[in-house]
Amino acid sequence: MNAFAEPTAEKHFHPDSRQAWLRLATTMLISTIGGVGMWSVVVALPPVQAEFAVPRSEASLPFMLAMVGFAVGGVFMGRLLDRTGVLGPLALGAVALSVGYLGAAGAGSLAMFALAHAVIGFGSSATFGPLMADISNWFVRRRGVAVTLCSAGNYLAGMVWPPIVQRAIALYGWRATHVGIALTCGAVMLLIGAVALRRRAPAALINAGAAARKGSPAAFGLSARALQILQALASVHIVAYCGDLGYGVARGADMLALMMAFGMVGRIGSGFIADRIGGLPTLMLGSALQGVALLLYILYDGLVSLYVISAVFGLFQGGIVPSYAIIVREYFPAKEAGTRVGIILMASLFGMALGGWMSGYIFDLAGSYRAAFVNGLGWNAVNGTLVLWLLFRREGRVAYA
């Protein structure tokens, strides 16, 4: 018997029930705690860069490897979820998160600090994609809202952790701060998961969810593999930016928290939209609005403007990532949700990791982040084009089949 296997829920359990909403609240809490692994590196970048005396492109390496670890971990944790239920990835993620932060605290070079963040990202991955895939099996009518609320835990982490980490670094230094995170977050994640997430969704509920799906890859005239690849292709440094403009890293951390707060609102709102119009149109809407926000970053760099644009960017960008998870549940079997969500998130996060390095490299060449925002705007246009093509292809087949 698998050590991480969860007891089956009662047969009389119904989707969208009180128990499902309680489970959702628990997953949001765990996602918020484990999400520290994706945000602490952003705030720690300036002091780490100063201690190791490296250029910005090299200082961006820990963020890049954290994203790589998160991306690869998402696929691995997704497969583990499909086989064992949610406790397996949560246990592994909690251990990896603690080990990674201890390694980062004791790093004697930027290379070791960056490698530790690959482990941190791997651990944090258990609190994002796998939780979204798991919670999607407990809802049918409100699946879009449930998935986006679950994913909002990552934004709650982005809202809560940057100011805390920034102040802890100012008081105790970045090494002691990393030790503190290692000793608390992993243990709390494991405890909450073991107590509150032991049940698995009953097979009847999962099958009901599958019956409620709006289509299949054939709706696009594509194989499952081709649709997966197209979704992956479509999914493809505010703190430091504020420091470079002379506003200080504390202002940047506050802006990041503001962005995450509005991102949470955007994510929840996108869930209501997705329940009405579907995941693919919601993704197209989010991509178009994200492009508008990136354009505003290029046009304005005043302090008040950056606060406003950070809020707007978070609001528009918030619903993009959970839209991919919703699309997976609309067009693929429930038993493959963990793996397929992980693959799409991996593609998206590889793009973010590459983008973090590219932003630092472009900054070193141009002495400004404006060119980096132009680069991001171009990639956003590629995303929107692919999603728009899928929309037209699906509608065309529905109209003329």
GROMACS .gro file of C-alpha atoms in nm, residues 97-235:
model
  139
   97LEU     CA    1   1.155   2.382   0.058
   98SER     CA    2   1.324   2.356   0.398
   99VAL     CA    3   1.641   2.198   0.257
  100GLY     CA    4   1.665   2.462  -0.014
  101TYR     CA    5   1.634   2.757   0.224
  102LEU     CA    6   1.896   2.611   0.458
  103GLY     CA    7   2.125   2.567   0.160
  104ALA     CA    8   2.066   2.925   0.048
  105ALA     CA    9   2.139   3.057   0.399
  106GLY     CA   10   2.477   2.884   0.406
  107ALA     CA   11   2.578   2.957   0.045
  108GLY     CA   12   2.934   3.081   0.005
  109SER     CA   13   2.894   3.188  -0.356
  110LEU     CA   14   2.625   3.306  -0.593
  111ALA     CA   15   2.639   2.970  -0.774
  112MET     CA   16   2.554   2.780  -0.454
  113PHE     CA   17   2.283   3.034  -0.369
  114ALA     CA   18   2.132   2.984  -0.715
  115LEU     CA   19   2.145   2.602  -0.693
  116ALA     CA   20   1.970   2.619  -0.356
  117HIS     CA   21   1.693   2.817  -0.523
  118ALA     CA   22   1.644   2.543  -0.778
  119VAL     CA   23   1.559   2.316  -0.483
  120ILE     CA   24   1.338   2.587  -0.331
  121GLY     CA   25   1.148   2.623  -0.658
  122PHE     CA   26   1.108   2.245  -0.680
  123GLY     CA   27   0.956   2.243  -0.330
  124SER     CA   28   0.723   2.536  -0.396
  125SER     CA   29   0.588   2.369  -0.709
  126ALA     CA   30   0.391   2.128  -0.488
  127THR     CA   31   0.178   2.419  -0.366
  128PHE     CA   32   0.062   2.545  -0.704
  129GLY     CA   33  -0.018   2.321  -1.002
  130PRO     CA   34  -0.093   2.005  -0.800
  131LEU     CA   35  -0.329   2.194  -0.570
  132MET     CA   36  -0.514   2.346  -0.868
  133ALA     CA   37  -0.547   2.005  -1.033
  134ASP     CA   38  -0.664   1.845  -0.708
  135ILE     CA   39  -0.926   2.109  -0.627
  136SER     CA   40  -1.066   2.090  -0.981
  137ASN     CA   41  -1.188   1.738  -0.896
  138TRP     CA   42  -1.406   1.869  -0.611
  139PHE     CA   43  -1.605   2.120  -0.816
  140VAL     CA   44  -1.816   2.108  -1.132
  141ARG     CA   45  -2.051   2.408  -1.148
  142ARG     CA   46  -1.802   2.649  -0.985
  143ARG     CA   47  -1.483   2.490  -1.109
  144GLY     CA   48  -1.349   2.811  -1.265
  145VAL     CA   49  -1.394   3.007  -0.943
  146ALA     CA   50  -1.245   2.723  -0.737
  147VAL     CA   51  -0.934   2.687  -0.953
  148THR     CA   52  -0.869   3.061  -0.963
  149LEU     CA   53  -0.920   3.095  -0.588
  150CYS     CA   54  -0.674   2.812  -0.534
  151SER     CA   55  -0.420   2.976  -0.762
  152ALA     CA   56  -0.477   3.305  -0.580
  153GLY     CA   57  -0.285   3.155  -0.289
  154ASN     CA   58   0.029   3.218  -0.491
  155TYR     CA   59  -0.071   3.582  -0.524
  156LEU     CA   60  -0.151   3.600  -0.155
  157ALA     CA   61   0.205   3.481  -0.102
  158GLY     CA   62   0.326   3.761  -0.330
  159MET     CA   63   0.122   4.010  -0.133
  160VAL     CA   64   0.225   3.888   0.213
  161TRP     CA   65   0.584   3.768   0.181
  162PRO     CA   66   0.777   4.050   0.005
  163PRO     CA   67   0.723   4.311   0.280
  164ILE     CA   68   0.789   4.052   0.552
  165VAL     CA   69   1.107   3.926   0.388
  166GLN     CA   70   1.228   4.280   0.311
  167ARG     CA   71   1.184   4.389   0.672
  168ALA     CA   72   1.339   4.070   0.808
  169ILE     CA   73   1.643   4.119   0.585
  170ALA     CA   74   1.675   4.479   0.704
  171LEU     CA   75   1.664   4.366   1.069
  172TYR     CA   76   1.849   4.033   1.066
  173GLY     CA   77   2.022   4.000   0.728
  174TRP     CA   78   1.932   3.780   0.436
  175ARG     CA   79   2.102   3.465   0.570
  176ALA     CA   80   1.914   3.460   0.902
  177THR     CA   81   1.592   3.535   0.716
  178HIS     CA   82   1.641   3.228   0.497
  179VAL     CA   83   1.703   3.010   0.803
  180GLY     CA   84   1.381   3.136   0.961
  181ILE     CA   85   1.181   3.049   0.650
  182ALA     CA   86   1.338   2.702   0.638
  183LEU     CA   87   1.245   2.623   0.997
  184THR     CA   88   0.882   2.730   0.974
  185CYS     CA   89   0.725   2.705   0.631
  186GLY     CA   90   0.799   2.342   0.543
  187ALA     CA   91   0.682   2.210   0.879
  188VAL     CA   92   0.359   2.412   0.873
  189MET     CA   93   0.279   2.298   0.518
  190LEU     CA   94   0.327   1.933   0.609
  191LEU     CA   95   0.119   1.959   0.926
  192ILE     CA   96  -0.178   2.129   0.761
  193GLY     CA   97  -0.174   1.892   0.465
  194ALA     CA   98  -0.163   1.579   0.680
  195VAL     CA   99  -0.453   1.698   0.896
  196ALA     CA  100  -0.687   1.856   0.640
  197LEU     CA  101  -0.617   1.711   0.293
  198ARG     CA  102  -0.614   1.335   0.351
  199ARG     CA  103  -0.928   1.267   0.149
  200ARG     CA  104  -0.938   1.212  -0.225
  201ALA     CA  105  -1.231   1.310  -0.442
  202PRO     CA  106  -1.458   1.008  -0.503
  203ALA     CA  107  -1.449   0.851  -0.849
  204ALA     CA  108  -1.813   0.943  -0.907
  205LEU     CA  109  -1.735   1.310  -0.861
  206ILE     CA  110  -1.433   1.296  -1.092
  207ASN     CA  111  -1.641   1.120  -1.358
  208ALA     CA  112  -1.914   1.380  -1.319
  209GLY     CA  113  -1.656   1.647  -1.379
  210ALA     CA  114  -1.534   1.467  -1.690
  211ALA     CA  115  -1.889   1.445  -1.821
  212ALA     CA  116  -1.928   1.818  -1.773
  213ARG     CA  117  -1.624   1.903  -1.987
  214LYS     CA  118  -1.704   2.130  -2.278
  215GLY     CA  119  -1.514   1.941  -2.541
  216SER     CA  120  -1.198   1.754  -2.630
  217PRO     CA  121  -0.887   1.819  -2.841
  218ALA     CA  122  -1.098   1.708  -3.140
  219ALA     CA  123  -1.295   2.032  -3.103
  220PHE     CA  124  -0.991   2.202  -3.257
  221GLY     CA  125  -0.924   1.930  -3.513
  222LEU     CA  126  -0.607   1.849  -3.317
  223SER     CA  127  -0.465   1.551  -3.132
  224ALA     CA  128  -0.428   1.567  -2.753
  225ARG     CA  129  -0.051   1.602  -2.792
  226ALA     CA  130  -0.081   1.884  -3.048
  227LEU     CA  131  -0.323   2.079  -2.828
  228GLN     CA  132  -0.094   2.031  -2.528
  229ILE     CA  133   0.204   2.164  -2.725
  230LEU     CA  134   0.012   2.469  -2.847
  231GLN     CA  135  -0.105   2.547  -2.493
  232ALA     CA  136   0.252   2.516  -2.371
  233LEU     CA  137   0.379   2.749  -2.643
  234ALA     CA  138   0.110   3.002  -2.560
  235SER     CA  139   0.210   3.009  -2.193
   0.00000   0.00000   0.00000
